[in-house]
Tab-separated table of C-alpha atoms in Angstrom:
chain	number	residue	atom	x	y	z
A	1	GLY	CA	15.530	-32.129	-12.318
A	2	ALA	CA	15.979	-28.389	-12.030
A	3	VAL	CA	19.483	-27.124	-12.687
A	4	VAL	CA	18.749	-23.478	-11.911
A	5	SER	CA	17.055	-22.440	-8.711
A	6	GLN	CA	15.519	-19.095	-7.840
A	7	HIS	CA	14.533	-17.707	-4.479
A	8	PRO	CA	12.089	-16.467	-3.443
A	9	SER	CA	9.358	-17.655	-5.757
A	10	ARG	CA	7.066	-14.838	-4.660
A	11	VAL	CA	7.687	-11.585	-2.853
A	12	ILE	CA	5.525	-8.646	-1.933
A	13	CYS	CA	7.149	-5.427	-0.885
A	14	LYS	CA	6.177	-1.858	-0.217
A	15	SER	CA	6.975	0.939	-2.585
A	16	GLY	CA	10.388	2.431	-1.915
A	17	THR	CA	11.955	-0.682	-0.455
A	18	SER	CA	14.536	-2.936	-2.061
A	19	VAL	CA	14.164	-6.601	-2.911
A	20	LYS	CA	16.871	-9.159	-3.570
A	21	ILE	CA	16.301	-12.185	-5.791
A	22	GLU	CA	18.762	-15.079	-5.846
A	23	CYS	CA	19.613	-17.332	-8.760
A	24	ARG	CA	21.678	-20.422	-8.105
A	25	SER	CA	23.156	-22.962	-10.480
A	26	LEU	CA	22.842	-26.412	-8.975
A	27	ASP	CA	25.806	-28.761	-9.252
A	28	PHE	CA	27.519	-26.729	-11.928
A	29	GLN	CA	29.440	-23.520	-12.229
A	30	ALA	CA	28.028	-20.702	-14.290
A	31	THR	CA	30.355	-17.871	-15.181
A	32	THR	CA	27.459	-16.200	-16.918
A	33	MET	CA	23.823	-15.972	-15.922
A	34	PHE	CA	20.999	-14.031	-17.468
A	35	TRP	CA	18.118	-12.074	-15.999
A	36	TYR	CA	14.819	-11.738	-17.818
A	37	ARG	CA	11.640	-9.867	-16.951
A	38	GLN	CA	8.141	-10.758	-18.034
A	39	PHE	CA	5.107	-8.532	-17.659
A	40	PRO	CA	1.620	-10.068	-17.685
A	41	LYS	CA	0.604	-11.487	-21.053
A	42	GLN	CA	3.919	-10.489	-22.568
A	43	SER	CA	6.990	-12.408	-23.593
A	44	LEU	CA	10.296	-12.571	-21.768
A	45	MET	CA	12.618	-9.622	-22.170
A	46	LEU	CA	16.317	-9.906	-21.441
A	47	MET	CA	17.377	-7.383	-18.835
A	48	ALA	CA	21.029	-8.079	-18.246
A	49	THR	CA	23.893	-10.505	-18.424
A	50	SER	CA	25.491	-11.331	-15.112
A	51	ASN	CA	29.227	-12.032	-15.291
A	52	GLU	CA	31.070	-13.703	-12.448
A	53	GLY	CA	33.715	-11.423	-11.053
A	54	SER	CA	32.913	-8.459	-13.246
A	55	LYS	CA	30.220	-5.930	-13.958
A	56	ALA	CA	26.924	-6.955	-15.427
A	57	THR	CA	25.994	-5.979	-18.945
A	58	TYR	CA	22.595	-4.321	-19.217
A	59	GLU	CA	20.279	-4.261	-22.185
A	60	GLN	CA	19.227	-0.960	-23.618
A	61	GLY	CA	16.617	0.759	-21.512
A	62	VAL	CA	17.359	-1.144	-18.313
A	63	GLU	CA	18.557	1.076	-15.473
A	64	LYS	CA	21.691	-0.386	-13.976
A	65	ASP	CA	21.377	1.659	-10.799
A	66	LYS	CA	17.889	0.376	-10.213
A	67	PHE	CA	18.515	-3.267	-10.993
A	68	LEU	CA	21.729	-4.158	-9.208
A	69	ILE	CA	23.309	-7.429	-10.222
A	70	ASN	CA	26.000	-9.189	-8.240
A	71	HIS	CA	27.641	-12.401	-9.403
A	72	ALA	CA	30.044	-12.978	-6.558
A	73	SER	CA	30.473	-16.728	-6.997
A	74	LEU	CA	30.282	-19.263	-9.787
A	75	THR	CA	26.954	-20.578	-8.546
A	76	LEU	CA	25.117	-17.479	-7.406
A	77	SER	CA	23.850	-14.324	-9.057
A	78	THR	CA	21.596	-11.860	-7.290
A	79	LEU	CA	19.296	-9.215	-8.683
A	80	THR	CA	18.344	-6.386	-6.343
A	81	VAL	CA	15.459	-4.167	-7.314
A	82	THR	CA	16.195	-0.912	-5.524
A	83	SER	CA	13.571	1.598	-4.471
A	84	ALA	CA	10.886	-0.569	-5.978
A	85	HIS	CA	7.764	0.981	-7.442
A	86	PRO	CA	4.496	-0.644	-8.495
A	87	GLU	CA	5.581	-0.536	-12.129
A	88	ASP	CA	8.457	-2.869	-11.200
A	89	SER	CA	5.920	-5.559	-10.384
A	90	SER	CA	6.748	-8.357	-12.764
A	91	PHE	CA	7.950	-11.930	-13.149
A	92	TYR	CA	11.750	-12.090	-12.950
A	93	ILE	CA	13.491	-15.142	-14.382
A	94	CYS	CA	17.140	-16.113	-14.463
A	95	SER	CA	18.923	-18.581	-16.699
A	96	ALA	CA	22.281	-20.246	-17.107
A	97	VAL	CA	24.084	-22.727	-19.309
A	98	GLN	CA	25.195	-25.945	-17.664
A	99	VAL	CA	27.609	-27.098	-20.357
A	100	VAL	CA	29.109	-25.173	-23.272
A	101	ASN	CA	26.820	-25.334	-26.300
A	102	SER	CA	24.034	-26.893	-24.275
A	103	PRO	CA	20.611	-25.214	-24.112
A	104	LEU	CA	19.859	-22.531	-21.584
A	105	HIS	CA	18.135	-23.644	-18.420
A	106	PHE	CA	15.773	-21.312	-16.657
A	107	GLY	CA	14.813	-20.902	-13.059
A	108	ASN	CA	11.180	-21.024	-12.031
A	109	GLY	CA	10.954	-17.295	-11.710
A	110	THR	CA	10.178	-14.812	-8.954
A	111	ARG	CA	6.865	-13.012	-8.885
A	112	LEU	CA	7.467	-9.525	-7.494
A	113	THR	CA	4.522	-7.426	-6.387
A	114	VAL	CA	5.167	-3.873	-5.230
A	115	THR	CA	2.329	-2.287	-3.295
B	1	ASP	CA	19.212	-13.951	-34.480
B	2	ALA	CA	16.630	-14.756	-37.162
B	3	LYS	CA	13.075	-13.727	-36.473
B	4	THR	CA	10.486	-16.450	-36.103
B	5	THR	CA	6.754	-16.357	-36.727
B	6	GLN	CA	4.264	-18.525	-34.879
B	7	PRO	CA	0.473	-18.654	-34.676
B	8	THR	CA	-0.840	-16.823	-31.654
B	9	SER	CA	-2.877	-19.716	-30.351
B	10	MET	CA	-3.841	-23.298	-31.067
B	11	ASP	CA	-6.129	-25.908	-29.595
B	12	CYS	CA	-5.666	-29.641	-29.518
B	13	ALA	CA	-7.643	-32.511	-28.066
B	14	GLU	CA	-6.119	-34.530	-25.281
B	15	GLY	CA	-4.466	-37.674	-26.580
B	16	ARG	CA	-4.018	-36.332	-30.079
B	17	ALA	CA	-0.808	-35.105	-31.641
B	18	ALA	CA	-0.187	-31.397	-31.325
B	19	ASN	CA	1.656	-29.900	-34.295
B	20	LEU	CA	3.053	-26.432	-33.712
B	21	PRO	CA	4.395	-24.618	-36.768
B	22	CYS	CA	7.141	-22.022	-36.890
B	23	ASN	CA	8.405	-19.944	-39.783
B	24	HIS	CA	12.010	-18.787	-39.837
B	25	SER	CA	12.609	-17.832	-43.452
B	26	THR	CA	15.672	-15.685	-42.664
B	27	ILE	CA	17.460	-18.267	-40.567
B	28	SER	CA	21.232	-18.349	-41.046
B	29	GLY	CA	23.173	-21.468	-41.878
B	30	ASN	CA	24.652	-21.727	-38.419
B	31	GLU	CA	21.446	-21.039	-36.515
B	32	TYR	CA	19.595	-23.810	-34.790
B	33	VAL	CA	15.872	-23.958	-34.138
B	34	TYR	CA	15.158	-24.123	-30.410
B	35	TRP	CA	11.829	-24.836	-28.783
B	36	TYR	CA	10.958	-23.869	-25.244
B	37	ARG	CA	7.640	-23.859	-23.462
B	38	GLN	CA	6.377	-21.883	-20.525
B	39	ILE	CA	3.675	-23.233	-18.319
B	40	HIS	CA	1.764	-20.570	-16.452
B	41	SER	CA	3.821	-18.831	-13.750
B	42	GLN	CA	6.908	-20.943	-14.360
B	43	GLY	CA	10.203	-20.354	-16.101
B	44	PRO	CA	10.669	-21.572	-19.681
B	45	GLN	CA	11.446	-25.243	-20.129
B	46	TYR	CA	13.749	-26.484	-22.865
B	47	ILE	CA	12.093	-28.979	-25.191
B	48	ILE	CA	14.282	-29.703	-28.189
B	49	HIS	CA	16.530	-28.140	-30.787
B	50	GLY	CA	17.908	-29.006	-34.206
B	51	LEU	CA	19.905	-27.689	-37.141
B	52	LYS	CA	18.596	-29.455	-40.235
B	53	ASN	CA	17.926	-33.060	-39.383
B	54	ASN	CA	14.737	-34.081	-37.691
B	55	GLU	CA	15.156	-34.622	-33.973
B	56	THR	CA	13.251	-36.633	-31.404
B	57	ASN	CA	13.525	-36.899	-27.660
B	58	GLU	CA	11.320	-38.033	-24.823
B	59	MET	CA	9.265	-34.864	-24.970
B	60	ALA	CA	8.731	-34.134	-28.633
B	61	SER	CA	9.803	-34.385	-32.248
B	62	LEU	CA	11.143	-31.569	-34.367
B	63	ILE	CA	10.639	-31.615	-38.103
B	64	ILE	CA	12.672	-29.076	-40.081
B	65	THR	CA	11.982	-28.498	-43.764
B	66	GLU	CA	14.767	-29.124	-46.218
B	67	ASP	CA	15.159	-25.420	-46.970
B	68	ARG	CA	15.145	-24.760	-43.202
B	69	LYS	CA	12.654	-21.950	-43.581
B	70	SER	CA	10.109	-23.563	-41.326
B	71	SER	CA	9.746	-26.267	-38.736
B	72	THR	CA	7.093	-28.119	-36.757
B	73	LEU	CA	7.185	-29.211	-33.154
B	74	ILE	CA	5.180	-32.364	-32.577
B	75	LEU	CA	3.869	-33.465	-29.203
B	76	PRO	CA	2.770	-36.998	-30.103
B	77	HIS	CA	0.149	-37.584	-27.433
B	78	ALA	CA	-0.818	-34.294	-25.881
B	79	THR	CA	-1.952	-34.206	-22.276
B	80	LEU	CA	-3.589	-31.451	-20.279
B	81	ARG	CA	-0.185	-30.712	-18.743
B	82	ASP	CA	1.086	-29.707	-22.171
B	83	THR	CA	-1.053	-26.574	-22.055
B	84	ALA	CA	1.526	-23.783	-22.239
B	85	VAL	CA	3.040	-21.070	-24.395
B	86	TYR	CA	5.491	-22.580	-26.870
B	87	TYR	CA	8.384	-20.504	-28.136
B	88	CYS	CA	10.318	-21.171	-31.317
B	89	ILE	CA	13.699	-19.426	-31.361
B	90	ALA	CA	16.414	-19.372	-34.002
B	91	ALA	CA	19.890	-18.995	-32.528
B	92	VAL	CA	23.437	-20.214	-32.933
B	93	GLU	CA	24.274	-23.277	-30.886
B	94	GLY	CA	25.199	-22.403	-27.392
B	95	ALA	CA	23.658	-18.968	-27.720
B	96	GLN	CA	23.148	-17.639	-24.286
B	97	LYS	CA	21.106	-14.562	-25.051
B	98	LEU	CA	17.805	-15.795	-26.399
B	99	VAL	CA	15.261	-13.460	-27.939
B	100	PHE	CA	11.739	-14.602	-27.163
B	101	GLY	CA	8.841	-13.759	-29.448
B	102	GLN	CA	5.196	-14.007	-28.451
B	103	GLY	CA	5.021	-17.762	-28.943
B	104	THR	CA	1.990	-19.970	-29.487
B	105	ARG	CA	-0.472	-20.461	-26.678
B	106	LEU	CA	-1.386	-24.142	-26.923
B	107	THR	CA	-4.484	-25.291	-25.105
B	108	ILE	CA	-5.087	-28.986	-24.685
B	109	ASN	CA	-8.769	-29.721	-24.277
B	110	PRO	CA	-10.180	-32.774	-22.468
């Protein structure tokens, strides 16, 4: 069964508003979670590493003030897309490791559409 | 992480074995070969991984060449539900930051 859960699975918002996406690890604690973005017909691109209790680490080219990450507990990381624009429309996916040296598990993604 | 090369797309008949190749000629000695797949509009799903020995689980088999420069993922009896994009990734064990290439779009035909 799924070990990483994302919510919501789909969201539509108006340009200029903010959207929060949740990523939860089920039945395990994840000190680190990862956020990916996937545009249509493209591969996944790592956006940032979410660290419990500390600041997220962003990949080059990803605006930290636009994509706010909060990892307030060992089972929850949130990604907030602030002042969303149509070009932010994408598939956002989180991942986490259940056990050290075990493969990454991914959530089922959140389809964001900004109108 | 070593770069991997995969065919852009492949077709396979339902019920037949699907063999997906991957080249990773610059793989390091401590890098594993991981396979994930992504069914349309879902997150990637872990399939299998290995270092140098062949591996098999309930989903697939992984055959790694002796020089470790290439590998093949085998889905023994492909079903329509196996239609997906398959990603081959070379990474150290426990790597948490995976770099995804373009993968192979596998289409299983009835």
